[in-house]
mmCIF file of C-alpha atoms in Angstrom:
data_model
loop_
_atom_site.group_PDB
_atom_site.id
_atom_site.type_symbol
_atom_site.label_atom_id
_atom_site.label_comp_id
_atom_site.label_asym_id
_atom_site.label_seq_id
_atom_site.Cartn_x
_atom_site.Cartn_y
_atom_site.Cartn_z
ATOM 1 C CA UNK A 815 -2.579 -1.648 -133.671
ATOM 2 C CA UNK A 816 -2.911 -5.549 -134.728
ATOM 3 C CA UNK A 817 0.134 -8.403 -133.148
ATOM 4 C CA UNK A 818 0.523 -11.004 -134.812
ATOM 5 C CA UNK A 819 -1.947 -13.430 -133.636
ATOM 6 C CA UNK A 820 -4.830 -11.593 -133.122
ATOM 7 C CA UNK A 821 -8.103 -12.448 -134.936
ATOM 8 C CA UNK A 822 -9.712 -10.575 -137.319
ATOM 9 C CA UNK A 823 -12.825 -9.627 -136.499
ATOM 10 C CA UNK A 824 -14.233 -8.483 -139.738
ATOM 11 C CA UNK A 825 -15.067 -11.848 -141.231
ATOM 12 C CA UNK A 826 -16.922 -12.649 -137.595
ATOM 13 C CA UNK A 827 -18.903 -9.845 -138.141
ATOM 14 C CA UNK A 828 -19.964 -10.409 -141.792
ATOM 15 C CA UNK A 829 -21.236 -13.702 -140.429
ATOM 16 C CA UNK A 830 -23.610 -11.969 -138.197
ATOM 17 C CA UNK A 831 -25.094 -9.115 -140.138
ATOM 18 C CA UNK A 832 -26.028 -11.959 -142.550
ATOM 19 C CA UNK A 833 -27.137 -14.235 -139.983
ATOM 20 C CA UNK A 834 -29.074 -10.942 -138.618
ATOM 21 C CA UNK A 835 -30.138 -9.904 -142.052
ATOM 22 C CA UNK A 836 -31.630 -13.319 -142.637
ATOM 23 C CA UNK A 837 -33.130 -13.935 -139.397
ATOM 24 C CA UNK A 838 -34.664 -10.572 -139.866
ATOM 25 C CA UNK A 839 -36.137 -11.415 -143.060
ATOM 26 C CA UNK A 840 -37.736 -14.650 -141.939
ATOM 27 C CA UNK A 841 -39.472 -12.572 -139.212
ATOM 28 C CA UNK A 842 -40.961 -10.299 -141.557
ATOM 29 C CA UNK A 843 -42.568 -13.566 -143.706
ATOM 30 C CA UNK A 844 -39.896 -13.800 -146.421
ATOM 31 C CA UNK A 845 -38.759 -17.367 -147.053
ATOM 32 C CA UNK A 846 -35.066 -17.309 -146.890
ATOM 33 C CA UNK A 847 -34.743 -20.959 -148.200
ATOM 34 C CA UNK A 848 -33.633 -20.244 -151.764
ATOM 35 C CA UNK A 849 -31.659 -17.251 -150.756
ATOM 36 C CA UNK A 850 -29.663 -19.734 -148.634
ATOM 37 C CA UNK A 851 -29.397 -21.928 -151.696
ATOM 38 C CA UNK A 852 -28.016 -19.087 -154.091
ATOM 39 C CA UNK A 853 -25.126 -18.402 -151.445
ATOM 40 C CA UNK A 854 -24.688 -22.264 -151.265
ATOM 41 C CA UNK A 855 -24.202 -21.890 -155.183
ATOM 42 C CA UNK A 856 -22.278 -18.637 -155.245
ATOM 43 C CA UNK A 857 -20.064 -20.378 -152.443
ATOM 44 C CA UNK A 858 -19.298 -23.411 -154.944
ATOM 45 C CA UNK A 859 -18.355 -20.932 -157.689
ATOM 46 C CA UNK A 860 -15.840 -19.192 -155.689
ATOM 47 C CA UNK A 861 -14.694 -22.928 -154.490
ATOM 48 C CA UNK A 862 -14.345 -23.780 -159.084
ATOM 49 C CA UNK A 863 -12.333 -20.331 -159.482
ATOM 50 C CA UNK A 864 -10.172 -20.640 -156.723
ATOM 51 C CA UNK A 865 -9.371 -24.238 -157.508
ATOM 52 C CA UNK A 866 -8.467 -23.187 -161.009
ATOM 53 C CA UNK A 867 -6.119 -20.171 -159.369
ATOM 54 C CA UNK A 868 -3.984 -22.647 -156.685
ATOM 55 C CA UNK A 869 -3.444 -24.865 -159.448
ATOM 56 C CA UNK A 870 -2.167 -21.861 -161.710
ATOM 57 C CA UNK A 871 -0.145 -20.483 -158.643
ATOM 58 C CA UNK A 872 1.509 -23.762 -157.594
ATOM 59 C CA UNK A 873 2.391 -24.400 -161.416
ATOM 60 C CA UNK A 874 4.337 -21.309 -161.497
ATOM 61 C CA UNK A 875 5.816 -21.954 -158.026
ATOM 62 C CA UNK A 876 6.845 -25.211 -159.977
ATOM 63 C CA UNK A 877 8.484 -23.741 -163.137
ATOM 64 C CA UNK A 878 10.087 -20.799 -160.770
ATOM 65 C CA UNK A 879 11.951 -23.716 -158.821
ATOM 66 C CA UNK A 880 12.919 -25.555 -161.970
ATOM 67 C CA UNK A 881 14.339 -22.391 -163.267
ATOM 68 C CA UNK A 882 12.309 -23.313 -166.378
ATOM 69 C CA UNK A 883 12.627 -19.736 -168.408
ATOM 70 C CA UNK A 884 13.850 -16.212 -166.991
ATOM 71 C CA UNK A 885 12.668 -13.136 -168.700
ATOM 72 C CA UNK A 886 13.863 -12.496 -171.788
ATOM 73 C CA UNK A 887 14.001 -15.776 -173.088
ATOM 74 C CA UNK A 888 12.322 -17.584 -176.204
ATOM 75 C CA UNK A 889 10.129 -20.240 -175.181
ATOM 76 C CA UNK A 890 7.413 -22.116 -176.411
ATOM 77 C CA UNK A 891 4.528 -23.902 -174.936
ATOM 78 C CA UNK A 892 1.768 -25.601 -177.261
ATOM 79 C CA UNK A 893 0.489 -23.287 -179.543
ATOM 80 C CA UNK A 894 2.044 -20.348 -177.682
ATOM 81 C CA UNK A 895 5.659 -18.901 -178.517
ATOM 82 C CA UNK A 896 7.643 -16.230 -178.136
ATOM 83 C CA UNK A 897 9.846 -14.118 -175.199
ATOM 84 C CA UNK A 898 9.241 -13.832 -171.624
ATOM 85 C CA UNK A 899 8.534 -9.892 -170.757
ATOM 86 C CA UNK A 900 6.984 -10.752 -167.184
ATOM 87 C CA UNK A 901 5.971 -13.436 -165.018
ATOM 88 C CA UNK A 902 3.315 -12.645 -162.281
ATOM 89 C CA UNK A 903 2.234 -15.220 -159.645
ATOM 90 C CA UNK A 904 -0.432 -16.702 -161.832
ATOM 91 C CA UNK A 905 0.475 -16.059 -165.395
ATOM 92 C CA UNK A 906 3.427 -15.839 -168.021
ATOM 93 C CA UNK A 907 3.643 -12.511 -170.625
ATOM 94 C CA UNK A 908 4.924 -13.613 -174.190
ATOM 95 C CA UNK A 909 5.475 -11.128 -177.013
ATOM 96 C CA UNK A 910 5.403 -13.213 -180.160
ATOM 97 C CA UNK A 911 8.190 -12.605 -182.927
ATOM 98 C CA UNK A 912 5.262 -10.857 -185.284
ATOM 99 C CA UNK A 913 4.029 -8.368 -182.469
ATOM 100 C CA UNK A 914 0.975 -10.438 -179.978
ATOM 101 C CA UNK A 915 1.332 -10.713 -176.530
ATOM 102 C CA UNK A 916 0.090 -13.749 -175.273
ATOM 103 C CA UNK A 917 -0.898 -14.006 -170.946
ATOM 104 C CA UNK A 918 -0.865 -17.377 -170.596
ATOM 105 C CA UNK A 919 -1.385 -19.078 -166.852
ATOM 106 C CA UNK A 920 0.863 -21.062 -165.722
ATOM 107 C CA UNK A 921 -1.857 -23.834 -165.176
ATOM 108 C CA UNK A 922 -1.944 -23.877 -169.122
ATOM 109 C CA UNK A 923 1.770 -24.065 -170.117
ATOM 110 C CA UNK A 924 2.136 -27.739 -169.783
ATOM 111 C CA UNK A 925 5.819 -28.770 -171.361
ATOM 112 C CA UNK A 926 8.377 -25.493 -172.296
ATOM 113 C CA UNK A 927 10.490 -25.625 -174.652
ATOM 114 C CA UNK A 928 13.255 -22.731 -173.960
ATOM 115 C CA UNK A 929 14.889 -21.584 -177.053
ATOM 116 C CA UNK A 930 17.523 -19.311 -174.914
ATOM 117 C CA UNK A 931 19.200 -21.010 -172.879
ATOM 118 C CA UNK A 932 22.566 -23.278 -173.600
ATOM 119 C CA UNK A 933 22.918 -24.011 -177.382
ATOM 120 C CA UNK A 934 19.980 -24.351 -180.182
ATOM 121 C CA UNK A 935 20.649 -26.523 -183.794
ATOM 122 C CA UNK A 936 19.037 -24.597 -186.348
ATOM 123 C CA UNK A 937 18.124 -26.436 -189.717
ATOM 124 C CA UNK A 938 17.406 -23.941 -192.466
ATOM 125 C CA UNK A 939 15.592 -25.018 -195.860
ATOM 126 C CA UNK A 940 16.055 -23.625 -199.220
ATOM 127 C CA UNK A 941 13.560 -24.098 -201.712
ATOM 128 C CA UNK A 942 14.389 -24.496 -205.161
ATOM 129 C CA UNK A 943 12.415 -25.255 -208.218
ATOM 130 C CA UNK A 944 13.030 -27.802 -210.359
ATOM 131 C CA UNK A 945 14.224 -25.565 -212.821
ATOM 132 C CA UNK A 946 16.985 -24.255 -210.702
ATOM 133 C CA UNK A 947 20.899 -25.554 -211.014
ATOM 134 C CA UNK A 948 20.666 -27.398 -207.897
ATOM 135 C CA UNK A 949 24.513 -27.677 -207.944
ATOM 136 C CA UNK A 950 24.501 -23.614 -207.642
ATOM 137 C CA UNK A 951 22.034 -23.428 -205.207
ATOM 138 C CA UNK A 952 24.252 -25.451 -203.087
ATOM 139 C CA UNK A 953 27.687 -23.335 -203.688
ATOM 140 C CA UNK A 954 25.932 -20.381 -202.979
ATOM 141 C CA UNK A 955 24.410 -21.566 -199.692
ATOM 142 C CA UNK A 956 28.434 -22.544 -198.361
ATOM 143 C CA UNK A 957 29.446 -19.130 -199.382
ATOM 144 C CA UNK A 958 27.124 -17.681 -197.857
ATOM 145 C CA UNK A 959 27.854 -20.091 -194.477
ATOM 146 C CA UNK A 960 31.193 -19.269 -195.105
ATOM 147 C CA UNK A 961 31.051 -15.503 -194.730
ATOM 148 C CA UNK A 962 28.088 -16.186 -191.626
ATOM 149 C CA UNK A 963 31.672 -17.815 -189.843
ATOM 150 C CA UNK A 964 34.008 -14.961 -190.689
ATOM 151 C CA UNK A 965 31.353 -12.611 -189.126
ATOM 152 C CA UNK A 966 33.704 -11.396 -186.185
ATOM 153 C CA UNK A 967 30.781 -10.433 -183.776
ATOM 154 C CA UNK A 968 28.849 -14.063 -184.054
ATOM 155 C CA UNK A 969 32.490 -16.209 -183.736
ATOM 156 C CA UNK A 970 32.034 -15.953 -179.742
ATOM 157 C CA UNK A 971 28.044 -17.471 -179.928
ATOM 158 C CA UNK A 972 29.261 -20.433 -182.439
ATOM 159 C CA UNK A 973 30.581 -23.835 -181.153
ATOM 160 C CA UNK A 974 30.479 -25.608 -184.590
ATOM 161 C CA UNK A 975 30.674 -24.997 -187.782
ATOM 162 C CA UNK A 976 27.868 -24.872 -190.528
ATOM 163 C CA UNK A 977 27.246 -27.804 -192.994
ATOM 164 C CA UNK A 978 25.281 -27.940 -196.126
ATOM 165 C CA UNK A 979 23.795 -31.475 -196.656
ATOM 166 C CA UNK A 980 22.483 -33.277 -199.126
ATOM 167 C CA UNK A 981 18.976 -32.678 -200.981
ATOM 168 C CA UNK A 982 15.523 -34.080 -201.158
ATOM 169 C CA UNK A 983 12.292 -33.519 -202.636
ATOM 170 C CA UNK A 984 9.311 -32.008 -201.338
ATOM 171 C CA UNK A 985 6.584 -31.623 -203.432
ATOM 172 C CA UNK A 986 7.238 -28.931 -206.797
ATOM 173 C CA UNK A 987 11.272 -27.883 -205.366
ATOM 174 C CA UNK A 988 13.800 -29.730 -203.677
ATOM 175 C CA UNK A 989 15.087 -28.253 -200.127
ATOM 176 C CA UNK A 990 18.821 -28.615 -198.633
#
């Protein structure tokens, strides 16, 4: 049974058996130089990857401690978006809106932008063409904002009321 301070042995004895292996090897006439130089390689890989993994660890200790998204939440990062199903301890889970799941490290998520939490301001364009009675257009997008606020479920989740602004003109329509 192991107490807490006792030293494990097992690394100790890896050492040896190589050390063994290797001193064994010179004695039979095989030069041991480069394979000393491949573990000296091999060693400086493992040193690359595991510098890449602390940095994606301690960035998700990071956004843990600034209580930057929880599950569930909409958040976007760069070129990745979408909800939080699971955080591990060295990468995010994001199911985009259209179906992907994205595994992003943490070491890769720079700036979030949560889309969950508090209150959002959504601006939504209409496109018309230049055709269209622009004076119609606009009517019909208050009445329909009009019966979006008399929607008894959403009143609680609404802490203004919507506005329809003025035009302008992008390209071959003109957008409220």
């Amino acid at each position: 049974m192991r107490r807490p301070g006792d030293i494990d042995e097992r690394p100790l004895a890896l050492f040896i058996a190589a050390v063994t292996v290797l001193t064994i090897l010179a004695g039979l006439g095989v030069k041991i130089l480069p394979l000393i130089a491949g573990a000296g390689i091999f060693g400086i890989a493992i040193g690359f990857g595991s510098q890449t993994l602390v940095k994606d660890v301690l960035s998700g200790v990071f956004y843990m401690m600034d209580d930057a998204f929880r599950v569930g939440e909409y958040i976007q990062s760069g070129s990745y978006k979408g909800t939080v199903e699971s955080f591990s301890l060295r990468s995010v889970r994001l199911r985009h809106h259209r179906g992907p799941v994205y595994t992003v490290p943490f070491g890769e998520l720079g700036a979030v932008q949560n889309m969950s939490r508090d209150w959002v301001l959504d601006k939504m364009m209409i496109n018309v063409t230049y055709d269209s009675d622009v004076d119609l257009a606009a009517s019909s997008s208050r009445r329909s904002a009009r019966s979006w606020r008399q929607t008894r479920n959403l009143r609680p989740t609404r802490l203004s009321r919507s506005r329809c602004r003025a035009s302008t003109v992008l390209g071959n329509t003109r957008s409220f």
